[in-house]
Coordinates of C-alpha atoms and ligand atoms in Angstrom, one line a residue:
X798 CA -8.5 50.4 -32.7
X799 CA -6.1 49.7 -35.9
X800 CA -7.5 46.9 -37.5
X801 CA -5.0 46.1 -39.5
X802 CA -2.1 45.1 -37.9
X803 CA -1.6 41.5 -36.2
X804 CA 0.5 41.9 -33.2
X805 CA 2.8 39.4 -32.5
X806 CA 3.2 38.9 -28.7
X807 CA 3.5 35.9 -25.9
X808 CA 0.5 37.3 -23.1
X809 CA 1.4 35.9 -19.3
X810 CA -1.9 36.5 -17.6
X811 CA -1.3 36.1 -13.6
X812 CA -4.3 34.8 -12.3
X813 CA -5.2 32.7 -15.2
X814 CA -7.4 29.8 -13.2
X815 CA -9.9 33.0 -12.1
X816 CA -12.9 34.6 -12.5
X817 CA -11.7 37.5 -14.6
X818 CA -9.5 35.5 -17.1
X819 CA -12.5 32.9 -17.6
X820 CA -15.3 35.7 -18.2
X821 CA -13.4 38.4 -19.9
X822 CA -9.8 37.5 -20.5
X823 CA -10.2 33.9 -22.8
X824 CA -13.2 35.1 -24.8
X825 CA -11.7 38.4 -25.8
X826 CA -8.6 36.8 -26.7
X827 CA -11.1 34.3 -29.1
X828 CA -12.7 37.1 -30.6
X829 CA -9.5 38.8 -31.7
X830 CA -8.7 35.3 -33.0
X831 CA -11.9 34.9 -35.0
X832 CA -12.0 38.3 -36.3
X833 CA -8.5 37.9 -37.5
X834 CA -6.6 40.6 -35.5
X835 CA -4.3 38.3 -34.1
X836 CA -1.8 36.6 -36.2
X837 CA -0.7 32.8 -35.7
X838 CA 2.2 34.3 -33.6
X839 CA 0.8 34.5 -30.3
X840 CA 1.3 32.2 -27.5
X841 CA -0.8 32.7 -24.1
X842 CA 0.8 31.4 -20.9
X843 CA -1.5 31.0 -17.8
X844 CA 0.3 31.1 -14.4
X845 CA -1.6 30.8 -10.9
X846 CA -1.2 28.6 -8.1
X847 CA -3.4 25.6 -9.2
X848 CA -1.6 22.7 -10.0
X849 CA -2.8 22.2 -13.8
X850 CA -1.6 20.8 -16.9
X851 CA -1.6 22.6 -20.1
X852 CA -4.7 19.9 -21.4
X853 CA -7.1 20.8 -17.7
X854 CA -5.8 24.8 -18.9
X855 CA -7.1 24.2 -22.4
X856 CA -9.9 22.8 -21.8
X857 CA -10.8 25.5 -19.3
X858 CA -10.3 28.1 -22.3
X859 CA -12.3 26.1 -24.5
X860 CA -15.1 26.1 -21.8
X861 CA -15.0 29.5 -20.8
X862 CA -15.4 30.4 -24.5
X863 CA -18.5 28.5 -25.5
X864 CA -20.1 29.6 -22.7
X865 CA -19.3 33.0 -23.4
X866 CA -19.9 32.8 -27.3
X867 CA -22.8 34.5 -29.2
X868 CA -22.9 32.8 -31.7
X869 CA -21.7 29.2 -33.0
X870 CA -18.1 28.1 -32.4
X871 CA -16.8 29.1 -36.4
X872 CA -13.0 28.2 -35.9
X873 CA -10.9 24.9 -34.7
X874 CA -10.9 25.5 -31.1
X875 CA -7.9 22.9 -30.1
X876 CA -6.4 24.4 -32.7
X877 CA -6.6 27.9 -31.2
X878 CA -6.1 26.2 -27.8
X879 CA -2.8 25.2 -28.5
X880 CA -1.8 28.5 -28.8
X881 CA -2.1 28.1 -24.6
X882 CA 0.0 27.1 -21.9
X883 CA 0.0 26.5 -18.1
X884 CA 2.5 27.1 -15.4
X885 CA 2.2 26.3 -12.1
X886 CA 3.2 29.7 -10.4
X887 CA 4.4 31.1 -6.8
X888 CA 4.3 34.5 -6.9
X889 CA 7.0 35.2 -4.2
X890 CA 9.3 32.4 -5.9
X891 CA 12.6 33.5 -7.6
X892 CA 12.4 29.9 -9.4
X893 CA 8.8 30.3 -10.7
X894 CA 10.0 33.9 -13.1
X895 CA 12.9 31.5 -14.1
X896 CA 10.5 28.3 -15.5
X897 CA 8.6 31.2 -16.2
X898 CA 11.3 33.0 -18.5
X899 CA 12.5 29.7 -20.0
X900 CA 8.8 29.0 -21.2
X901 CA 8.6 32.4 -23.0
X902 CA 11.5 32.2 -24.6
X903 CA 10.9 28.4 -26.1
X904 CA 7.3 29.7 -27.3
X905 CA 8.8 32.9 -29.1
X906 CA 10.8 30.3 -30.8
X907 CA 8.6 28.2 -31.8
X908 CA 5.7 30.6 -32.6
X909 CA 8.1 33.2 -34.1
X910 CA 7.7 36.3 -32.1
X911 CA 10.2 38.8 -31.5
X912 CA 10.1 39.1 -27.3
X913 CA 7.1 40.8 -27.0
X914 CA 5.8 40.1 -23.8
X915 CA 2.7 41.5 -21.8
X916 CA 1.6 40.5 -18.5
X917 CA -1.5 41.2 -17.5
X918 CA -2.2 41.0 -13.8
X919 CA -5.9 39.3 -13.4
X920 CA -5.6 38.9 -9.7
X921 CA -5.6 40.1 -6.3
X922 CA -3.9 43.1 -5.8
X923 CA -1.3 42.0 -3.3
X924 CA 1.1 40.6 -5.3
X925 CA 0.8 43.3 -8.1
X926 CA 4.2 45.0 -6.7
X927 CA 5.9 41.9 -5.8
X928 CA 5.4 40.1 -9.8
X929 CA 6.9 43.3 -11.3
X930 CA 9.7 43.6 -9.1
X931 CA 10.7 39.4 -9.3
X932 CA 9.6 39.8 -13.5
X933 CA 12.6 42.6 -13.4
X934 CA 14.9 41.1 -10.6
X935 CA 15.0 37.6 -12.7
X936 CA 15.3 39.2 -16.3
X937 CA 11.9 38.0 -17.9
X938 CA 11.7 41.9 -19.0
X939 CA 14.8 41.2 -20.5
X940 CA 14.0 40.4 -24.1
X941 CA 14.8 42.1 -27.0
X942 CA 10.8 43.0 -28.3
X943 CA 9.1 45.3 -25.5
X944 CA 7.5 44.4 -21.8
X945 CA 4.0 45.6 -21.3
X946 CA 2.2 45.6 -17.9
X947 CA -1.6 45.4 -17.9
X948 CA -2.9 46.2 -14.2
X949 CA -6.5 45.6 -13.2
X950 CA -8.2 47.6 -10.5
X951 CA -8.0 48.4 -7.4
X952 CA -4.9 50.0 -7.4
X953 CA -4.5 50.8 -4.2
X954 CA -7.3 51.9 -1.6
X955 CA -6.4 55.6 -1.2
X956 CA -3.7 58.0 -2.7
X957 CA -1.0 56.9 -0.2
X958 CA -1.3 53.3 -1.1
X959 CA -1.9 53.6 -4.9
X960 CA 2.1 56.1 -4.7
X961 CA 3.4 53.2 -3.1
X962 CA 1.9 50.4 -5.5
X963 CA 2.9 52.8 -8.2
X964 CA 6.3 53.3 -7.1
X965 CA 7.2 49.7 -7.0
X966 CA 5.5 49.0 -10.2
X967 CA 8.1 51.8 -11.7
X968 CA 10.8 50.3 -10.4
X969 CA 10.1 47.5 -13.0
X970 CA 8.1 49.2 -15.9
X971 CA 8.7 52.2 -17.2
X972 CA 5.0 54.9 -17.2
X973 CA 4.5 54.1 -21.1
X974 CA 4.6 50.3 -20.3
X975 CA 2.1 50.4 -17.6
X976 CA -1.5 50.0 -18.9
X977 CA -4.4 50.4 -16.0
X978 CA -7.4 49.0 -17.1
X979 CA -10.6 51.3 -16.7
X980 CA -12.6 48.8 -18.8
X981 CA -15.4 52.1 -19.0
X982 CA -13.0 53.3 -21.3
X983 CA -13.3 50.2 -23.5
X984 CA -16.9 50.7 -24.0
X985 CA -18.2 51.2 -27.4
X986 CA -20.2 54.2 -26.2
X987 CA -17.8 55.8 -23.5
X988 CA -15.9 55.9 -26.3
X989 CA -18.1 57.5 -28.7
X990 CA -18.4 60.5 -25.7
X991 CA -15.3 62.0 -27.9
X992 CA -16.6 61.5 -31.3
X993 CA -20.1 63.3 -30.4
X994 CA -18.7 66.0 -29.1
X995 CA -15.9 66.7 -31.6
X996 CA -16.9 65.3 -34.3
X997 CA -20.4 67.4 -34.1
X998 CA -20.4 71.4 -34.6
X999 CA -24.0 71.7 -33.6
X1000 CA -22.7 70.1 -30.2
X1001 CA -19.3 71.4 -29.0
X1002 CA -20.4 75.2 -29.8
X1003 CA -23.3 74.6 -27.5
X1004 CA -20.6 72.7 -24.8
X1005 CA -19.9 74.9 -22.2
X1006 CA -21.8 76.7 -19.1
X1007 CA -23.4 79.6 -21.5
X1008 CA -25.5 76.2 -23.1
X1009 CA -25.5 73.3 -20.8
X1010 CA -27.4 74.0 -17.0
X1011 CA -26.2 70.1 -15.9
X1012 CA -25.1 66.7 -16.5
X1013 CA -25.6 63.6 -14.7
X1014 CA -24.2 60.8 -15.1
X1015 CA -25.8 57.5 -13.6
X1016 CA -24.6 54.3 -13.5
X1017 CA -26.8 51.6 -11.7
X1018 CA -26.7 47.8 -10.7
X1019 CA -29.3 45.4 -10.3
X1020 CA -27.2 43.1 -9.0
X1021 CA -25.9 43.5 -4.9
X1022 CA -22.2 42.2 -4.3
X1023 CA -22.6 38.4 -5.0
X1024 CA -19.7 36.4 -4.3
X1025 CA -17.2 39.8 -3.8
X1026 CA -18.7 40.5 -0.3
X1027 CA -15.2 40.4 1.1
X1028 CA -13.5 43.1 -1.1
X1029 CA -16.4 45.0 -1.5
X1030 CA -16.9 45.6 2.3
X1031 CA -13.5 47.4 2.3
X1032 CA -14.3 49.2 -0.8
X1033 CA -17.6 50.4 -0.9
X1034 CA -19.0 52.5 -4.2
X1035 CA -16.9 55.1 -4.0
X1036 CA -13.6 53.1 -4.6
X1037 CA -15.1 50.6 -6.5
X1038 CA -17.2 52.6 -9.2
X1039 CA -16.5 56.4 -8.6
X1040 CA -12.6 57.1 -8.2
X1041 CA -12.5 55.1 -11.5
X1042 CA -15.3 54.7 -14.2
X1043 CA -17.7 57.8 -12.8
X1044 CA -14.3 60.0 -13.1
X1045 CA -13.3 58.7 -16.2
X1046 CA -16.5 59.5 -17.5
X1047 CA -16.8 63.3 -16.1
X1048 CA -13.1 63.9 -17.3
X1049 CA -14.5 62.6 -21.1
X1050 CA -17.3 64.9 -20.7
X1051 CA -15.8 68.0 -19.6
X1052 CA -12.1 68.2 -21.1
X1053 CA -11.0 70.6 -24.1
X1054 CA -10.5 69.4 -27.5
X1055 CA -7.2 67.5 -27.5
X1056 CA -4.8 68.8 -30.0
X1057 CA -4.5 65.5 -31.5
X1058 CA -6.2 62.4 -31.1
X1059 CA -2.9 61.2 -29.5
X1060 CA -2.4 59.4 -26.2
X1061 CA -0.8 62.1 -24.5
X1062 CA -3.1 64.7 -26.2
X1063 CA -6.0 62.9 -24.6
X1064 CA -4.6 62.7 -21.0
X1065 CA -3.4 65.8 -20.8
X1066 CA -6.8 67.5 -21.4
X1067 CA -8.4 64.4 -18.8
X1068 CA -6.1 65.8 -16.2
X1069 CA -6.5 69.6 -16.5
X1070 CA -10.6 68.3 -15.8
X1071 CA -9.6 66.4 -12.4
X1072 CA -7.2 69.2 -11.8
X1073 CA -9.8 71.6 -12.0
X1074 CA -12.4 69.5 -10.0
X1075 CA -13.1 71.9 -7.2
X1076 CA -11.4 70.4 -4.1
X1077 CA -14.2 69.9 -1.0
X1078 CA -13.2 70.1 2.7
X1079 CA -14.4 67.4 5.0
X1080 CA -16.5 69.7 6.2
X1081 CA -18.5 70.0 3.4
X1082 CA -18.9 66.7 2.0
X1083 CA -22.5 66.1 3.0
X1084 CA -22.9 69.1 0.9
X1085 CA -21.8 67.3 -2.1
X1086 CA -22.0 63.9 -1.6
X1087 CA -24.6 61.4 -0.3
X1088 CA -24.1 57.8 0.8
X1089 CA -26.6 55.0 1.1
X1090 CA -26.0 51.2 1.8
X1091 CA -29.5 49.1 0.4
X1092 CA -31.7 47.2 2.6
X1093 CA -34.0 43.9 1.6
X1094 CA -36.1 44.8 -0.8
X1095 CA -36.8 43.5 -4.7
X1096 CA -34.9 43.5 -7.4
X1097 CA -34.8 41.8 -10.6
X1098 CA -38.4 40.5 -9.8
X1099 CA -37.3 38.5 -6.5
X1100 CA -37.3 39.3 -3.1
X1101 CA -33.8 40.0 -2.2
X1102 CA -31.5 40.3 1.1
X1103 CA -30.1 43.8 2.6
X1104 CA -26.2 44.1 2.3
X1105 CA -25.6 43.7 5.8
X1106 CA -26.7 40.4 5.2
X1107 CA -25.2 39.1 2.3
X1108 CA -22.0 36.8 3.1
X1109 CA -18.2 37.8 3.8
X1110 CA -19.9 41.5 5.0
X1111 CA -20.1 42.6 8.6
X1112 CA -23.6 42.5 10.2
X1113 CA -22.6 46.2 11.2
X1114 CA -21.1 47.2 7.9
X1115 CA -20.5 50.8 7.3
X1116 CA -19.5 50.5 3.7
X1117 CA -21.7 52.3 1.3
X1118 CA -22.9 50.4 -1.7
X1119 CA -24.2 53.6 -3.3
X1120 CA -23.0 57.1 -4.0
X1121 CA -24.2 60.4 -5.5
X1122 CA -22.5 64.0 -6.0
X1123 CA -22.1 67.3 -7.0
X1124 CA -18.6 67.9 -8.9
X1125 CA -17.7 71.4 -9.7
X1126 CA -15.1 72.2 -12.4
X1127 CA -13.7 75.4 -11.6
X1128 CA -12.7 76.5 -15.4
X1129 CA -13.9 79.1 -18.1
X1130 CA -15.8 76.2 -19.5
X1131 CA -17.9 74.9 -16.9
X1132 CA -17.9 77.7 -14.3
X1133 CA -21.8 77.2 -12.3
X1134 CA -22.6 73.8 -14.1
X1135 CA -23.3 70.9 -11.5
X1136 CA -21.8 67.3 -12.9
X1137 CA -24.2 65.1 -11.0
X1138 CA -22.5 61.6 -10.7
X1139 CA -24.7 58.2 -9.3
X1140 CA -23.8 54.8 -8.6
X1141 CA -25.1 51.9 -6.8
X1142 CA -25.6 48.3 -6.6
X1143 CA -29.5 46.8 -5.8
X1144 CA -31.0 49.9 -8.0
X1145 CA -33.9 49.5 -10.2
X1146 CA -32.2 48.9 -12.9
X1147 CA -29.2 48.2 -15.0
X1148 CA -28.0 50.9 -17.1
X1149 CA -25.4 53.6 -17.6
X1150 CA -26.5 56.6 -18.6
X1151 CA -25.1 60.6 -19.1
X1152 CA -27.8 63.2 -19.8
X1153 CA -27.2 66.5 -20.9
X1154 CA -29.5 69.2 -19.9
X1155 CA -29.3 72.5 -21.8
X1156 CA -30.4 75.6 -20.6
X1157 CA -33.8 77.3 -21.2
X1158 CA -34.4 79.6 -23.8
X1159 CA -35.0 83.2 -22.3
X1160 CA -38.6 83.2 -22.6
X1161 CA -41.0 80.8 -23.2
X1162 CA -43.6 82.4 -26.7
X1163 CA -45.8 79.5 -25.9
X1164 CA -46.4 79.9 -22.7
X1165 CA -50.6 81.6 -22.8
X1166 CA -51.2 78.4 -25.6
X1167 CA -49.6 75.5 -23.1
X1168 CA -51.7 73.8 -20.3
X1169 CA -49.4 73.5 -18.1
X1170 CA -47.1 76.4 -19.6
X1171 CA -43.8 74.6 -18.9
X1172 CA -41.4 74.7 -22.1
X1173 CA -39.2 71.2 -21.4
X1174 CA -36.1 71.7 -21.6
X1175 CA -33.7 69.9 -24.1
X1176 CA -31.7 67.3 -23.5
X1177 CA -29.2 65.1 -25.1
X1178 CA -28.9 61.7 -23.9
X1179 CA -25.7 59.2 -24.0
X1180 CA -26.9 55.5 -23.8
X1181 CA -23.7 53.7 -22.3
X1182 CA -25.5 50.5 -21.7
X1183 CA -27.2 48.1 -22.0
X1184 CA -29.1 50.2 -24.6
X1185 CA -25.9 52.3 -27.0
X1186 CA -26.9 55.1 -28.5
X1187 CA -28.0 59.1 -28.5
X1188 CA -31.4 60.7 -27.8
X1189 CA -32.2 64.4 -28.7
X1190 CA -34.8 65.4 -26.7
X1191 CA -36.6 68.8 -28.6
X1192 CA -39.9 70.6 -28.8
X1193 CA -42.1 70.3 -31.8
X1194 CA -45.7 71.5 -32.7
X1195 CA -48.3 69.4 -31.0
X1196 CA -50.8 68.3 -34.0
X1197 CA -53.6 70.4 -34.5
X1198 CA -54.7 73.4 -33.8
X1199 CA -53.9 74.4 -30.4
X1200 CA -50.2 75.6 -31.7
X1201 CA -48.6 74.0 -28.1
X1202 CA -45.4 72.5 -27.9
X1203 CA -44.5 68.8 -27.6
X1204 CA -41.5 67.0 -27.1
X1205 CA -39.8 65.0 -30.0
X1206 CA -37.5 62.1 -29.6
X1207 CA -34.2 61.9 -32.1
X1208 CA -32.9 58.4 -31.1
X1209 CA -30.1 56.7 -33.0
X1210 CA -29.8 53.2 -31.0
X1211 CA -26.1 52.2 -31.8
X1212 CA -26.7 48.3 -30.8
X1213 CA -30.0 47.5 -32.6
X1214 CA -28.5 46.1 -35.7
X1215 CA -27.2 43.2 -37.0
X1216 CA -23.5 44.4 -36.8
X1217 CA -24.3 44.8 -32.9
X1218 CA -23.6 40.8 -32.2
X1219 CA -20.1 41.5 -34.0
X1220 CA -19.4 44.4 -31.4
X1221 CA -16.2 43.8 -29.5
X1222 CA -16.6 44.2 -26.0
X1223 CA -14.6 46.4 -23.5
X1224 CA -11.9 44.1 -23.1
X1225 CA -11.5 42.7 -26.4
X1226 CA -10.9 46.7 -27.5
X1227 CA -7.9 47.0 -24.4
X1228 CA -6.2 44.0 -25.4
X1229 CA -5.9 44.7 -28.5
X1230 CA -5.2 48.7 -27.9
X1231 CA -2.2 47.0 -25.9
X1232 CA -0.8 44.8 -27.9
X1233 CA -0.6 47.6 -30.6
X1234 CA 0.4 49.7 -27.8
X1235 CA -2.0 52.0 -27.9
X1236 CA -2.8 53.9 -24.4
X1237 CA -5.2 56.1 -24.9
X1238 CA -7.6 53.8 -23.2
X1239 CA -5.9 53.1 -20.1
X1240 CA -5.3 55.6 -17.2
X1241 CA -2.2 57.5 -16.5
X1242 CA -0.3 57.4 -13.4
X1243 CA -2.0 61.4 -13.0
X1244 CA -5.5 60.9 -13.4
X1245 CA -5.2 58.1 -11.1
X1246 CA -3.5 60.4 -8.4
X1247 CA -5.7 62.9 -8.3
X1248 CA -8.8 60.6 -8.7
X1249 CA -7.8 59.1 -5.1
X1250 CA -6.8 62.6 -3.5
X1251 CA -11.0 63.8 -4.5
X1252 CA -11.8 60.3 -3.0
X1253 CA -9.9 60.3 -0.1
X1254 CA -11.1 63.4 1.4
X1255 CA -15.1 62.0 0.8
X1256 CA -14.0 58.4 2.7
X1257 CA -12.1 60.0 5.4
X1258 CA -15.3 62.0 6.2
X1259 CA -17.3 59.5 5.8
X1260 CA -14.8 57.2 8.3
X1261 CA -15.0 60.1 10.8
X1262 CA -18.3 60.2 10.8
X1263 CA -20.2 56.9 10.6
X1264 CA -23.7 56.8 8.9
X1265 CA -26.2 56.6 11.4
X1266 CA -29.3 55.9 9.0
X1267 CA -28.0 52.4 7.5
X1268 CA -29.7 50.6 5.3
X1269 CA -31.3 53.8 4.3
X1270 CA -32.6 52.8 0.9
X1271 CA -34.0 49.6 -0.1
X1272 CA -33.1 47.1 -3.3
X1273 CA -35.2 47.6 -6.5
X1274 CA -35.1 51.7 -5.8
X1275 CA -33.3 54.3 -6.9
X1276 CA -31.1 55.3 -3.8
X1277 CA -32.0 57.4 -0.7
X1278 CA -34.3 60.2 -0.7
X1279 CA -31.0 62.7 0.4
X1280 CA -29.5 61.6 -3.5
X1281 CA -32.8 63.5 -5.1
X1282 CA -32.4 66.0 -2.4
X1283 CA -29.2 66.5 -3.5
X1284 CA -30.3 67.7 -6.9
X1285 CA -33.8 69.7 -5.7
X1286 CA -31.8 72.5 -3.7
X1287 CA -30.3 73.4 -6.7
X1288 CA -33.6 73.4 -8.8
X1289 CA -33.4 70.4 -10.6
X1290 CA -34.2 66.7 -10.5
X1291 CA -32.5 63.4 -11.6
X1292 CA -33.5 62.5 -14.8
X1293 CA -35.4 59.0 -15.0
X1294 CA -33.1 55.9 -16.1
X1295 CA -35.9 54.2 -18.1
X1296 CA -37.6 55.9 -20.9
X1297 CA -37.4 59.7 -20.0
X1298 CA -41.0 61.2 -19.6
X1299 CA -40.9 64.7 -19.9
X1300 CA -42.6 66.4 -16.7
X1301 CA -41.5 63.9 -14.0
Ligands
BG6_2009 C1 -16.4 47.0 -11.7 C2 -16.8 47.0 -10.2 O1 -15.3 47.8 -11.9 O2 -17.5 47.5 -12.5 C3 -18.1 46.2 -10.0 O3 -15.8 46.5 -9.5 C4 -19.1 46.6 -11.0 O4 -18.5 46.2 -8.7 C5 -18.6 46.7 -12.4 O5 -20.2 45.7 -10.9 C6 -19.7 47.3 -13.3 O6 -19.3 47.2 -14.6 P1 -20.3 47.1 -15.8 O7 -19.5 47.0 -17.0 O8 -21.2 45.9 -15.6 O9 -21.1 48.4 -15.7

């Protein structure tokens, strides 16, 4: 993030009465405003189909930022809620992109800014292809600032249908105006992955397959699907969390250094990484990946129900709402070490979290002074969330006299100060990246591509062949047994999510 330029730029958010816009969209947008990253000329125009005014819209914004505010409202709100405007929007409407168009152009009058426009899709993906085609067909793109495209997930549900989303979208916007939203890559600490490794010699020397025997890379729920039963039950984990975030983060983890820290730098090294991802047959998927879907059990302290009964799913429901696997990268780097990726909704608990397990030293000296003769191995340990920050597992002296070995704990925690309230979140950090237009956060066209094609194999073997053993792990646990199984026939074990205790 440059802090200190103020981009000047109308934002048409599509979607603007939902639950996206009112959680992430409006507060973000505050925050930039408060912190002073956005200048006076900016103008936000909210289009859906609700019939509202611009006072029910505003009022909306102002609710949807106290609630979401961490501290005490510090500016004029109406004042910063004039800045926003409603129109009452059909997507498939030639007229609507023309009241649409007329709007823009009377705010970029009024609020001085030179036809810089972003639209930022916060809706259901149908109608992603048919707004960027009608913004192009009616000349709303047509200004003489630039057009930027922000485009939530899902896009698309395999590789076939993302190409086809993608083509139409390029009929309209041109690759470097498209900006998909991976809001992992917005993180504070996903994006601190870089920084530790190449910003650290004692780490990057030690980053390759002669150093490192595995990573995993676990990101659990608490929460089951809520109110999202509908999309989720023709999504399941895999589309929802790993073609996307689990990916991203692997690709972060495993790529060279980039040249430059330059967009394209960036994504070129992410996609030699998915390139080199060692394709699986459908044959072997149960090799590499495991499935489960959670049954009732208790989570968050209260008894809750099994997937299959929450609403908008089928009673028979197939879809997996948890995932783990083995991804090989097949290059001189990482030749032989196991990524380890897991993801699920109803776990224990809440957290996302990559450890980094070195390999032994070639013989343990302590071993005839150590009860249980076991030397633990090092580990380094990326807090994602909710805690942010690095451990450094190592071995020191025990006290005393018995001269054994003990494991010490370096721990920086990134979010236990007082700057941590002031931390912008995911979204704040990708707005602002695109109104600077900045894209080293979003996803390529590429990495998408060859996300889905990994994906696609796993669900089309997983279509074929139904699982038989639904719900095979219950809510408040850690997935089914086959995910630690998964890990044991190679020789090693999942690392715990809570505090890691060494010898588990
Ligand atoms: C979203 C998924 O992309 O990520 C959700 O669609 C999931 O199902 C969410 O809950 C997790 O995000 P976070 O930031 O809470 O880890």
């Amino acid at each position: 993030m440059n802090t200190t330029e103020k981009p000047k730029t109308t934002i048409v958010i599509f979607g603007a009465t939902g639950d996206l816009a009112k959680r992430k969209l409006f507060p973000s947008i505050y925050n930039l405003y408060k912190s002073g990253k956005l200048s006076e000329e900016f103008a936000v125009v909210g289009a859906a189909r609700r019939p509202w005014s611009n006072d029910v819209f505003r009022e909306n914004v102002a609710d949807s930022i106290k609630e979401a505010a961490k501290e005490e409202i510090s500016i004029d709100l109406d004042e910063f809620c004039k800045h926003f405007y409603y129109l009452p929007f059909d997507v498939t409407n030639a007229e609507s992109y023309q009241e649409l168009n007329t709007l823009l152009t009377n705010l970029e009058e009024e609020f001085h800014i030179p036809g810089n426009r972003i639209f930022y899709m916060a809706m259901a993906p149908n109608f992603f292809g048919t707004i960027a085609s009608n913004l192009k067909a009616e000349g709303v793109t047509n200004t003489n600032g630039w057009n930027r495209l922000v485009i939530e997930k899902p896009f698309g549900h395999n590789f076939s249908s993302a190409e086809k989303l993608n083509q139409e979208l390029r009929e309209a916007f041109a690759e470097d105006e498209i900006y998909r939203i991976d809001h992992y890559l917005g993180k504070e600490m996903v994006q601190n992955i870089e920084v530790i490794r190449f910003a650290n010699a004692i780490f990057e020397r030690l980053w390759n397959n002669r150093f490192i025997s595995n990573i995993q890379v676990t990101s659990s729920e608490t929460l089951g699907v809520e109110d999202r039963g509908g999309y989720y039950d023709s999504s399941g984990a895999l589309r929802d969390m790993v073609q996307n975030h689990m990916l991203q983060m692997v690709a972060l983890l495993a790529m060279e250094p980039p040249i430059r820290l330059k967009p394209d730098d960036i994504r070129n090294e992410k996609i030699k990484v998915l390139r080199a991802l060692r394709p699986v047959s459908l044959e072997q998927v149960d090799e590499y990946f495991v499935r489960g879907q959670y049954g009732p059990g208790i989570a968050n302290n209260s008894e809750v129900i099994g997937y299959r009964e929450e609403k908008n799913v089928d009673p028979d429901s197939n879809t997996e709402t948890f995932v783990s696997g083995k991804l090989m990268i097949d290059n001189f780097r990482w030749a032989g070490v196991p990524f380890y990726i897991r993801t699920g909704k109803r776990m224990k608990q809440k957290s996302t979290k990559i450890v980094v397990q070195f390999k032994e030293l070639p013989m343990n000296l302590y071993e005839d002074k150590q009860k249980d003769s076991k030397m633990h191995p090092n580990l380094l340990v990326i807090h994602i969330q909710p805690d942010e920050g690095i451990t450094l597992f190592l071995n020191g002296k025990k006290l005393g006299l018995s001269g054994e070995t003990t494991p010490v704990q370096l721990e920086y925690c990134n979010n236990c100060g007082i700057d941590a309230l002031n931390t912008p979140e995911a979204y704040e950090r990708l707005i602002y990246d695109c109104m600077l237009g900045d894209a080293t956060n979003f996803t390529h066209w590429d990495e998408v591509a060859l996300s889905w094609k990994l994906v696609d194999t796993i669900s089309t073997a997983w279509e074929n062949n139904k699982a038989a053993d639904y719900p095979n792990y219950e809510s408040g646990s850690m997935g089914p047994k086959a995910s630690d199984e998964l890990l044991a026939k190679d020789g090693f074990h999942w690392w715990p999510i809570t505090d890691i205790e060494f010898g588990v």
